[in-house]
Coordinates of N, CA and C in Angstrom, one line a residue:
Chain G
X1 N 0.8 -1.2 0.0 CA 0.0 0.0 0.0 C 0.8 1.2 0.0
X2 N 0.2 1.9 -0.4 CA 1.2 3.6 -0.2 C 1.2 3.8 1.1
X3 N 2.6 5.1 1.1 CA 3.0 5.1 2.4 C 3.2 6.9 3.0
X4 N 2.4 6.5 4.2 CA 2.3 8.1 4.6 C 3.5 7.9 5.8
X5 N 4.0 9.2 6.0 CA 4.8 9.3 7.0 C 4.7 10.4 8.1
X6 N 5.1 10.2 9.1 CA 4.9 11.4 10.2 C 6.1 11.9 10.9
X7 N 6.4 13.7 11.1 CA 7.5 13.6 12.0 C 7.0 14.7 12.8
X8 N 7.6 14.6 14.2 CA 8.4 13.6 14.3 C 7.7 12.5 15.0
X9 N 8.5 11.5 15.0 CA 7.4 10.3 15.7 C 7.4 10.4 17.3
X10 N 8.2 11.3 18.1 CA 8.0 11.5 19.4 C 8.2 12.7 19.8
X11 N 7.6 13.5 20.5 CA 8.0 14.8 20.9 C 7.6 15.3 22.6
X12 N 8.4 15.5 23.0 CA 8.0 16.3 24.6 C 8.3 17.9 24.4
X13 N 7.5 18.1 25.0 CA 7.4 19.9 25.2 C 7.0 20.7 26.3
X14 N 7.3 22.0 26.7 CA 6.7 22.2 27.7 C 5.4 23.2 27.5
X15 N 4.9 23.0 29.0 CA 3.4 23.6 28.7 C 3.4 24.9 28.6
X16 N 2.6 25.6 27.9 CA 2.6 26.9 27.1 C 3.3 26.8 25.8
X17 N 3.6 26.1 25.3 CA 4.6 26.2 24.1 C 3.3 25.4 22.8
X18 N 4.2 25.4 21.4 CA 3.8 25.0 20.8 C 4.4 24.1 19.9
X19 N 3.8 23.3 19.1 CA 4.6 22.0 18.4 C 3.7 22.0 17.2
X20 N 4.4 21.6 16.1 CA 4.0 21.3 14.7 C 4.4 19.6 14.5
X21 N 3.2 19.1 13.8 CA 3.5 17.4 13.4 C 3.5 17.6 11.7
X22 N 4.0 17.0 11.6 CA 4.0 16.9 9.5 C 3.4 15.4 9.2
X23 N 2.4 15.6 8.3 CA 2.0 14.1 7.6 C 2.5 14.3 6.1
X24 N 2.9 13.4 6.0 CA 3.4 13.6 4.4 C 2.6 12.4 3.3
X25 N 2.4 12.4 2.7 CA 1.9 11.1 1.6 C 3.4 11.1 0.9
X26 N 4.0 9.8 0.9 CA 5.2 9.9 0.2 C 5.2 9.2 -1.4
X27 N 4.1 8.6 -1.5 CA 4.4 8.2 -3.4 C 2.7 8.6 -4.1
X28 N 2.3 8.9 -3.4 CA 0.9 9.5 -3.7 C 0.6 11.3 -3.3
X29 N -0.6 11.7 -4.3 CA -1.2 12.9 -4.2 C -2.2 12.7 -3.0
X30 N -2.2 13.2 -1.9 CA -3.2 13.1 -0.5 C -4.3 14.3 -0.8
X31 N -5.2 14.5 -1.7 CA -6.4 15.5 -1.8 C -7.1 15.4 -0.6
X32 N -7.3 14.7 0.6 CA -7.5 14.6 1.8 C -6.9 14.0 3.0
X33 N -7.0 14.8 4.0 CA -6.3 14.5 5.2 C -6.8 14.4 6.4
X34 N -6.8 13.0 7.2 CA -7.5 13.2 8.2 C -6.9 13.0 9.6
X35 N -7.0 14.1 10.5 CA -6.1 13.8 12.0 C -6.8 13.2 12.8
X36 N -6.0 12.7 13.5 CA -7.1 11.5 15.0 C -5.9 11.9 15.9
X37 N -6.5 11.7 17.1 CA -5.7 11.7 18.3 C -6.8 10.4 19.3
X38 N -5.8 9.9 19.6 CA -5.6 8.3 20.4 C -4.9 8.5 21.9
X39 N -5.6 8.8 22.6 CA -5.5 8.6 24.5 C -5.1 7.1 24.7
X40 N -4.1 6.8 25.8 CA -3.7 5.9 26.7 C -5.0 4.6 26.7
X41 N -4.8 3.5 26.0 CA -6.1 2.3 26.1 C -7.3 2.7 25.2
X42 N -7.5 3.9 24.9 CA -8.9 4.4 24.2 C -8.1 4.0 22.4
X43 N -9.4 4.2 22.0 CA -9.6 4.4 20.3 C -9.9 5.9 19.6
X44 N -9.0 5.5 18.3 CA -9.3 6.8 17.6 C -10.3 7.6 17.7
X45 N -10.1 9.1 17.6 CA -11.3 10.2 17.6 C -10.4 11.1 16.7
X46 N -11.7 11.0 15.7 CA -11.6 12.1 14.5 C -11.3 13.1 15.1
X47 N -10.0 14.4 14.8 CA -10.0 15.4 15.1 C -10.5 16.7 14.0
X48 N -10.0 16.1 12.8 CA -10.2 16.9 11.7 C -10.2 16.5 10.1
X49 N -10.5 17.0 9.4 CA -10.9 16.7 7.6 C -10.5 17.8 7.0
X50 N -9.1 17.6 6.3 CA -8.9 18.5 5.9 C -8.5 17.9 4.0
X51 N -9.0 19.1 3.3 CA -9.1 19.1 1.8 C -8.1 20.0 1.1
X52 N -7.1 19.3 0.6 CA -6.1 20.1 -0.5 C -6.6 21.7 -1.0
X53 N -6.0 22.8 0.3 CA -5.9 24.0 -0.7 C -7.4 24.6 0.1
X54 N -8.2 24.3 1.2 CA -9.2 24.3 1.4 C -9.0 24.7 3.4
X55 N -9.9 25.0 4.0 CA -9.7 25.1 5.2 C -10.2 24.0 5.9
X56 N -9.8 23.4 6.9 CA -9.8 21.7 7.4 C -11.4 22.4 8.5
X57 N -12.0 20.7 8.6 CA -13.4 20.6 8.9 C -13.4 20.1 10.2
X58 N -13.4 20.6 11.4 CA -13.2 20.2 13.0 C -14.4 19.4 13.1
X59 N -14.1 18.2 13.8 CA -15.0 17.8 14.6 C -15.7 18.5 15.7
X60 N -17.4 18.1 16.6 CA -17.7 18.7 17.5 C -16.6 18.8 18.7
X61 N -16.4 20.0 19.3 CA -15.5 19.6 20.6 C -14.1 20.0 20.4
X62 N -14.2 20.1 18.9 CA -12.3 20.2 18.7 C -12.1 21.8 18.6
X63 N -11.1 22.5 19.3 CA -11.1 23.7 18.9 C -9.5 23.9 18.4
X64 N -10.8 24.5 16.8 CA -10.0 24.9 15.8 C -8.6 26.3 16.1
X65 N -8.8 26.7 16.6 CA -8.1 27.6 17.2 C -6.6 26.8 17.9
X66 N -7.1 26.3 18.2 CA -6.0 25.4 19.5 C -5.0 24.5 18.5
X67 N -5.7 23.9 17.8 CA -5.2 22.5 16.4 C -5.4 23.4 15.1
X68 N -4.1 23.7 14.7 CA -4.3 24.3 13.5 C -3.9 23.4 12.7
X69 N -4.6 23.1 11.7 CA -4.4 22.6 10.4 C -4.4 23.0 9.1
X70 N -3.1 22.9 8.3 CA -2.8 23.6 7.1 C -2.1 22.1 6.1
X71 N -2.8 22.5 5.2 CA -2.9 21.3 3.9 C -2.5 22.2 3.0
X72 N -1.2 22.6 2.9 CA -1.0 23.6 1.6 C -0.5 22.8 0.1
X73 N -0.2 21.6 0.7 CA 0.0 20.8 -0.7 C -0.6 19.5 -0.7
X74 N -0.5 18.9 -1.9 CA -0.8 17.5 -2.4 C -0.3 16.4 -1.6
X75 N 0.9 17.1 -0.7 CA 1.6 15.8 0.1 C 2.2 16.0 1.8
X76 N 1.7 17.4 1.6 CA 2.0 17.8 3.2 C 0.5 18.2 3.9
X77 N 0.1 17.8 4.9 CA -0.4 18.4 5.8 C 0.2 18.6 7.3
X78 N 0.2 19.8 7.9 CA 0.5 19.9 9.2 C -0.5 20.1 10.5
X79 N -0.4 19.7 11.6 CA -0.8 20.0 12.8 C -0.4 20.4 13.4
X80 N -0.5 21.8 14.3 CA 0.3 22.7 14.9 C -0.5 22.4 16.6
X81 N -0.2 22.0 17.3 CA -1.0 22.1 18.5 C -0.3 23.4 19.4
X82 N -0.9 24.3 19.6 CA -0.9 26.1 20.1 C -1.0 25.7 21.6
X83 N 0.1 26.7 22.3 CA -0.2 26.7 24.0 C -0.2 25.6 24.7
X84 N 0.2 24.3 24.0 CA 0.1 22.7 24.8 C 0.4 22.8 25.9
X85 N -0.6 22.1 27.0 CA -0.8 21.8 28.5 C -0.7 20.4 28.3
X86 N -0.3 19.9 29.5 CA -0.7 18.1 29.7 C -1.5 17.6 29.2
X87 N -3.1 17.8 29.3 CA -3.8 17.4 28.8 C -4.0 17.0 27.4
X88 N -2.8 17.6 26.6 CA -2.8 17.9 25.0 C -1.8 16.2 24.8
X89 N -1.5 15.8 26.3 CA -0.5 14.7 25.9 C -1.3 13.3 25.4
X90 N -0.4 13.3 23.8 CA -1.7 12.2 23.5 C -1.1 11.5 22.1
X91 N -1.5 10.8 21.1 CA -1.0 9.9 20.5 C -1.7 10.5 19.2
X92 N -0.9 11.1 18.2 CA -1.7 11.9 17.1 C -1.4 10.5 15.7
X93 N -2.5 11.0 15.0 CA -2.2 10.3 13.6 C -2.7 10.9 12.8
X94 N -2.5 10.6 11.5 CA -2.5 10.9 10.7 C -3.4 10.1 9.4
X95 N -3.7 10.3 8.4 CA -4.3 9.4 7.5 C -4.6 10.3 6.1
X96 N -4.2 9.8 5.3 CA -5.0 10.1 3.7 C -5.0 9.5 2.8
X97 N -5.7 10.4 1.9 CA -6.0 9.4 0.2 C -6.0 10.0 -0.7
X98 N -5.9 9.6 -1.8 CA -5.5 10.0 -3.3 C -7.3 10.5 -3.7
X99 N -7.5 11.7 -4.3 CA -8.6 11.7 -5.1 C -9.7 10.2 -5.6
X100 N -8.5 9.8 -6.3 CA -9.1 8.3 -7.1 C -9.0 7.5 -6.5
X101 N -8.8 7.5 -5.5 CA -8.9 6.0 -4.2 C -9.9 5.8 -3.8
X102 N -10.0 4.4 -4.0 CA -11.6 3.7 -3.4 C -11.4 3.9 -2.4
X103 N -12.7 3.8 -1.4 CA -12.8 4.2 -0.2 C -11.5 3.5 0.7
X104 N -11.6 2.1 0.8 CA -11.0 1.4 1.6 C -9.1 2.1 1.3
X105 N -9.1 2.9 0.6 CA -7.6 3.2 0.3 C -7.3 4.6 0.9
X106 N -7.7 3.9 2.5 CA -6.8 5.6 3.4 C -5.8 4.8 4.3
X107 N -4.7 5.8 3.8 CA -3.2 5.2 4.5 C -3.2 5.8 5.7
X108 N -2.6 5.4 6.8 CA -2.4 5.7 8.0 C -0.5 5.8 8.1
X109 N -0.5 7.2 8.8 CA 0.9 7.3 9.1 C 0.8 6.7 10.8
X110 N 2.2 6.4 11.1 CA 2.6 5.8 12.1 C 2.4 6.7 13.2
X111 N 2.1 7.8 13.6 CA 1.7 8.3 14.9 C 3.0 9.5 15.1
X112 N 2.2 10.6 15.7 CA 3.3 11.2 16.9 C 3.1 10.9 18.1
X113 N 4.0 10.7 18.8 CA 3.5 10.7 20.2 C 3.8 11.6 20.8
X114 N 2.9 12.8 21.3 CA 2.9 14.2 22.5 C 2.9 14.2 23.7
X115 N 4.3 14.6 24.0 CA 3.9 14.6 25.7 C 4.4 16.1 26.2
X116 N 3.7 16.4 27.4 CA 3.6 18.1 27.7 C 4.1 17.9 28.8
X117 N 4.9 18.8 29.3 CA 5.4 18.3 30.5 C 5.3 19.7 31.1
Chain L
X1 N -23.6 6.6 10.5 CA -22.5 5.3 10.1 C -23.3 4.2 11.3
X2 N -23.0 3.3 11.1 CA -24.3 1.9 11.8 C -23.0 1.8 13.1
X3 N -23.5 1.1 14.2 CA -22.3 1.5 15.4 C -22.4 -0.5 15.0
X4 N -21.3 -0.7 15.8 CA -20.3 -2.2 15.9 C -20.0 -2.3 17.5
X5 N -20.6 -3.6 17.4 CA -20.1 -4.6 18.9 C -19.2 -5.7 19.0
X6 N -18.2 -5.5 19.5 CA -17.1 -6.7 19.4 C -16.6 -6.8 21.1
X7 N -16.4 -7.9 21.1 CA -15.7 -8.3 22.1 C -14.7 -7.7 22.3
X8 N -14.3 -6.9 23.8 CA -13.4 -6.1 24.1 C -11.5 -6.8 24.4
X9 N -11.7 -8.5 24.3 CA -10.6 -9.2 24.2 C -10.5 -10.8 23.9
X10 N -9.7 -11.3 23.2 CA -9.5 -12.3 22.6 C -8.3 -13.0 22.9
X11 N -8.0 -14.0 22.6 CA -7.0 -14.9 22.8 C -6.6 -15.9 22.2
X12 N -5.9 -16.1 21.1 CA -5.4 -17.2 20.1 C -4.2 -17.9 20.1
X13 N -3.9 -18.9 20.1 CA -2.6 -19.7 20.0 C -2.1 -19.1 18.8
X14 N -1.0 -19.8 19.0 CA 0.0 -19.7 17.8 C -0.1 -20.6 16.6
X15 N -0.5 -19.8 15.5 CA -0.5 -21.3 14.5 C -1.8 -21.3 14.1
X16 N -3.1 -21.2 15.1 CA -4.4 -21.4 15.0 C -5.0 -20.2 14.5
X17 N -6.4 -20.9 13.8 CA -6.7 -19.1 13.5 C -7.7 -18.6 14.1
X18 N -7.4 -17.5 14.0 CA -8.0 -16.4 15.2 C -9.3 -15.9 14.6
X19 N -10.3 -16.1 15.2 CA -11.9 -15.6 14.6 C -12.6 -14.5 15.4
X20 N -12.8 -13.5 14.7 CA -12.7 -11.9 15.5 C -13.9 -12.1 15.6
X21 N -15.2 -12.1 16.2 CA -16.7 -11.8 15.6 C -16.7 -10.2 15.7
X22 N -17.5 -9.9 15.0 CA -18.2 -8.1 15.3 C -20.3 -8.3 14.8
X23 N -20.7 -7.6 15.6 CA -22.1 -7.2 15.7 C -22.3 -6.2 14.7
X24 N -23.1 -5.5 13.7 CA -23.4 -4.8 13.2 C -24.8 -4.8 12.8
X25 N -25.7 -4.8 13.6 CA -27.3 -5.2 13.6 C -28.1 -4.3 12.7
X26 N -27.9 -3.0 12.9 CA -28.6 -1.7 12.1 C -27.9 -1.2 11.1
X27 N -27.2 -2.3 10.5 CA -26.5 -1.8 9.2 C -27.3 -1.4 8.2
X28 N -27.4 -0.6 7.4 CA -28.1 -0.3 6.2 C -27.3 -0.9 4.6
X29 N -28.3 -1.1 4.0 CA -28.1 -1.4 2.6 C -26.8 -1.1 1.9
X30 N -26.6 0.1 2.4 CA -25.4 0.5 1.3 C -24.2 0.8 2.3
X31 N -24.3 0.1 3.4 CA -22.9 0.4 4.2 C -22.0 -1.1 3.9
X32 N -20.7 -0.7 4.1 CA -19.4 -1.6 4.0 C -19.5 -2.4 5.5
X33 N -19.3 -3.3 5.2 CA -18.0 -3.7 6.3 C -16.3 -3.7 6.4
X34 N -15.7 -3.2 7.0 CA -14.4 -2.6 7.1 C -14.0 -3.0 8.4
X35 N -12.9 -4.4 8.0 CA -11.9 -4.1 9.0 C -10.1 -3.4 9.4
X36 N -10.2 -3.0 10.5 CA -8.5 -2.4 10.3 C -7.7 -3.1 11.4
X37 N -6.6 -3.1 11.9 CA -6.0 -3.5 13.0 C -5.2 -2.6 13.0
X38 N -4.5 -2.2 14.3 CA -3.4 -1.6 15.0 C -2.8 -2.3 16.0
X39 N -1.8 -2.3 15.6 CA -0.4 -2.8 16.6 C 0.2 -1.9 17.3
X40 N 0.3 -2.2 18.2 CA 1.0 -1.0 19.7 C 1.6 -0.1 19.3
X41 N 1.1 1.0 19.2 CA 2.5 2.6 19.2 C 2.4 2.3 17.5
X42 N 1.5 2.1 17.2 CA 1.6 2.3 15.4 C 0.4 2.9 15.1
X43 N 0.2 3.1 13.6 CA -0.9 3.7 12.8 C -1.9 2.7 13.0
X44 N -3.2 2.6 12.0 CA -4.1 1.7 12.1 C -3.4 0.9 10.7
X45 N -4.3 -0.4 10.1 CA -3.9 -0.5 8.7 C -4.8 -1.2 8.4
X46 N -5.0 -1.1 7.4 CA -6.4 -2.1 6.4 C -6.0 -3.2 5.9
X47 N -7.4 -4.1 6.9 CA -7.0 -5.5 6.0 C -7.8 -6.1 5.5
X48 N -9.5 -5.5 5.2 CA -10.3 -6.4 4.0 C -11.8 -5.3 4.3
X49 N -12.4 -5.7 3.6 CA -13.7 -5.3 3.8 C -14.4 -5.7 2.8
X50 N -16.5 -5.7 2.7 CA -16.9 -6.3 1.9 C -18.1 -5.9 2.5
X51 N -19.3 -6.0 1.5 CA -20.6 -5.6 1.4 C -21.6 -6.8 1.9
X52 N -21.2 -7.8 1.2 CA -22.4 -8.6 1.5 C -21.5 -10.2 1.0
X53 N -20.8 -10.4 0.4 CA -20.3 -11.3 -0.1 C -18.8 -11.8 1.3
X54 N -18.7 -12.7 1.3 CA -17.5 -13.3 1.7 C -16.0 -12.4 1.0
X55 N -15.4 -12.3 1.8 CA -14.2 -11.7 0.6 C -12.8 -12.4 1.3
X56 N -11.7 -12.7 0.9 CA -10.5 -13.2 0.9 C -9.4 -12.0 0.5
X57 N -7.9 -12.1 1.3 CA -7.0 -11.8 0.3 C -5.7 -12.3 1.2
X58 N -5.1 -11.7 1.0 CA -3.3 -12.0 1.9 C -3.7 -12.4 3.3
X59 N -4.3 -11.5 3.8 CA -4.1 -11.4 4.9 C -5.2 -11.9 6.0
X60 N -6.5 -12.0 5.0 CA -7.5 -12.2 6.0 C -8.4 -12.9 5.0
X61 N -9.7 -13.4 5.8 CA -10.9 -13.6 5.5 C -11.5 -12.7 5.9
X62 N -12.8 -12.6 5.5 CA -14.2 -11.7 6.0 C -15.4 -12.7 5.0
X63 N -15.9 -12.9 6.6 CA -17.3 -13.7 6.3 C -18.3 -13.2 7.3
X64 N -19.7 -12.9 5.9 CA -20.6 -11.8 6.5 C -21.9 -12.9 6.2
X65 N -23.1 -12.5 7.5 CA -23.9 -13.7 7.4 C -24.6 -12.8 6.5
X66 N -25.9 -14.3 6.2 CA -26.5 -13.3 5.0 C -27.7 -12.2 5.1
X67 N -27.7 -12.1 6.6 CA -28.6 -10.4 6.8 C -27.9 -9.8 7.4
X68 N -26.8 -10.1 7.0 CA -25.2 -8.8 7.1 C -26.0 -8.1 8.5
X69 N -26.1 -8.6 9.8 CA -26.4 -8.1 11.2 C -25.1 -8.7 11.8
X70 N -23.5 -9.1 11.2 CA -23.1 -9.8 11.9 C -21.9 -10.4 10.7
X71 N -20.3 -10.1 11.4 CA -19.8 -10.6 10.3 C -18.4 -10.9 11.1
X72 N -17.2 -12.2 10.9 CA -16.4 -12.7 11.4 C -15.3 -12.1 10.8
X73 N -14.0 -12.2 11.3 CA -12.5 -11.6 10.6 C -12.1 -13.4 11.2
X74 N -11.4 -13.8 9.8 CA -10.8 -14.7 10.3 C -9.1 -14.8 9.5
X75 N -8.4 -14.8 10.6 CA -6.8 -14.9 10.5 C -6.5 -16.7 10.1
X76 N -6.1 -16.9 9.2 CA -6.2 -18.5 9.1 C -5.1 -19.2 9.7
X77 N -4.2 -18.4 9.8 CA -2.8 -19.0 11.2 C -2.1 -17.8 11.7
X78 N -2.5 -17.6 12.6 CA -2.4 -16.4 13.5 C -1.1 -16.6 14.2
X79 N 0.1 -15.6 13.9 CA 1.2 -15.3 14.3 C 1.2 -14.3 15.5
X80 N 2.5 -14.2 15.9 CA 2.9 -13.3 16.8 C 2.3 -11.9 16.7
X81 N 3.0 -11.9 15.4 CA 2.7 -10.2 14.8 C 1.4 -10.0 14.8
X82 N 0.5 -11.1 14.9 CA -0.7 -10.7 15.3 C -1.3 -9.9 15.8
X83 N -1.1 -10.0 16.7 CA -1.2 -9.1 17.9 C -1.6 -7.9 18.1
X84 N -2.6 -7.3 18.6 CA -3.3 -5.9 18.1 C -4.4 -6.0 18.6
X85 N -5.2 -4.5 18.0 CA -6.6 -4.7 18.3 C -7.0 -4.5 17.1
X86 N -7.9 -4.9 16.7 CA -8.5 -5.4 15.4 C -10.3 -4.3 15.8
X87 N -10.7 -3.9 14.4 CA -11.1 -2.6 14.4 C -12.2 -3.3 13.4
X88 N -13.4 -3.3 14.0 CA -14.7 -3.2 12.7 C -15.4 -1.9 12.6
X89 N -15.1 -1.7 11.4 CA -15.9 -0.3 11.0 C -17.0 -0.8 10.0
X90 N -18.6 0.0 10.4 CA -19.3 -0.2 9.1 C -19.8 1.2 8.6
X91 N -19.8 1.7 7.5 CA -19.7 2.6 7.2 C -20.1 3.1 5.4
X92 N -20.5 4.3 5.1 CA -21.3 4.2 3.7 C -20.1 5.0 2.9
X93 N -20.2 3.9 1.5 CA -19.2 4.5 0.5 C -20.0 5.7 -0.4
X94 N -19.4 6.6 -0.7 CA -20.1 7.7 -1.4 C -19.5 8.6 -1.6
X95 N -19.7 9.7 -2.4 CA -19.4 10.6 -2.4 C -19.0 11.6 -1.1
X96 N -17.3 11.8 -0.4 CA -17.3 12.6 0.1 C -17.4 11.8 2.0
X97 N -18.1 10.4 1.6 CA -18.1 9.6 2.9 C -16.7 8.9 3.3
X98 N -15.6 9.9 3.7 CA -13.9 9.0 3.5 C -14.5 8.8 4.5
X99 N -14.8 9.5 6.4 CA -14.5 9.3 7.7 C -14.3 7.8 7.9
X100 N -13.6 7.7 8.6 CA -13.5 6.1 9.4 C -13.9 6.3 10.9
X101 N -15.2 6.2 11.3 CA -14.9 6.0 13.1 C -15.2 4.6 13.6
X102 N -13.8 5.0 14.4 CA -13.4 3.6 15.2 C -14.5 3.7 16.6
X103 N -14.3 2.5 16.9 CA -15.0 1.8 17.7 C -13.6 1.3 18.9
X104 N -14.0 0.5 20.2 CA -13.4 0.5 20.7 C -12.5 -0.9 20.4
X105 N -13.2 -1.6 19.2 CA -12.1 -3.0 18.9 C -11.9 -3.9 19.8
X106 N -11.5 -4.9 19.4 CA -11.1 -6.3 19.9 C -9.7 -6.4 20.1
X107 N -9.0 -6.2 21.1 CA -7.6 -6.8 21.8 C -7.1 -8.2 21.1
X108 N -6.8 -8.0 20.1 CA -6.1 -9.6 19.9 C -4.8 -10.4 20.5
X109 N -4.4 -11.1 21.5 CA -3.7 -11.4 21.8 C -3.3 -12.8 21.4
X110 N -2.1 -13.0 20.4 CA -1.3 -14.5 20.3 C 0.0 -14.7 21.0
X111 N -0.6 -16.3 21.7 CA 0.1 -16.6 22.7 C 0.8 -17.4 22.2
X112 N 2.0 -17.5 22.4 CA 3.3 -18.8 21.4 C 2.7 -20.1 21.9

């Protein structure tokens, strides 16, 4: 399958600061991008839908403000998480797909893992 | 998107194969069955999915009964690498319908 990538794959920071994650699609065009964040034992929760060139679609609950997301190209999207507190410490991912990809064809990158200290 | 009940943990030998069940009772017509697995401190990854028919490939079976309220993941010799939680999603293909929401999955544990 194609292969999406994430950096960095681990990051600590301190609280009040801010951190950027990169998802890249590395042999494919990604016209969509989707972030999740994954807590300790729990399952994925959509954080965001974001569309090539387009401003990304928050979930309820998520504040856009806080999670900024920029999809300025075909193979990058970023996630900036603003002002991180502990609570922001958590297990991010990533995922996209080609225009012409059947449904079942969203790649998942390997994760950041965020910790706020 | 139709919600999914699975058993919150499982347990397979080595060698044997591992049969996931998942619930999907209020599925509609034109929803998929999708399964994914994740392995510890990794991404998710896709391993089959199917509408109404049985489907096969590398990695897995998927066998859906035939009033699709109910459908098996079957690993036909379940390795180490197994190991994970195994993710049924049902969900409608369409225009614009990418989302995937997970559910809380089945723990698969293989035991040597």
């Amino acid at each position: 399958g194609a292969v999406v990538s994430q950096h960095p794959s681990r990051v600590i920071c301190k609280s009040g600061t801010s951190v950027k994650i990169e998802c890249r699609s590395l042999d494919f065009q990604a016209t969509t991008m989707f972030w999740y964040r994954q807590f300790p034992k729990k399952s994925l929760m959509l954080m965001a839908t974001s569309n090539e060139g387009s401003k990304a679609t928050y979930e309820q609950g998520v504040e856009k403000d806080k999670f900024l997301i920029n999809h300025a190209s075909l193979t990058l999207s970023t996630l900036t998480v603003t002002s991180a507190h502990p609570e922001d410490s958590s297990f991010y991912i990533c995922s996209a797909r080609a225009g012409t990809a059947r449904a079942h064809e969203q790649y998942f990158g390997p994760g950041t893992r965020l910790t706020v200290t | 998107d139709a919600k999914t009940t699975q058993p919150p943990s499982m347990d397979c030998a080595e060698g044997r194969a591992a049969n996931l069940p998942c619930n999907h009772s209020t599925i509609s017509g034109n929803e998929y069955v999708y399964w994914y697995r994740q392995i510890h401190s990794q991404g998710p990854q896709y391993i089959i999915h199917g509408l109404k028919n049985n489907e096969t490939n590398e990695m897995a079976s998927l066998i859906i009964t035939e009033d699709r309220k109910s459908s098996t993941l079957i690993l036909p010799h379940a390795t180490l690498r197994d190991t994970a939680v195994y993710y049924c999603i049902v969900r409608v293909v369409g225009a614009g319908s990418y989302q995937l929401t997970f559910g809380k999955g089945t723990k698969l544990s293989v035991i040597p």
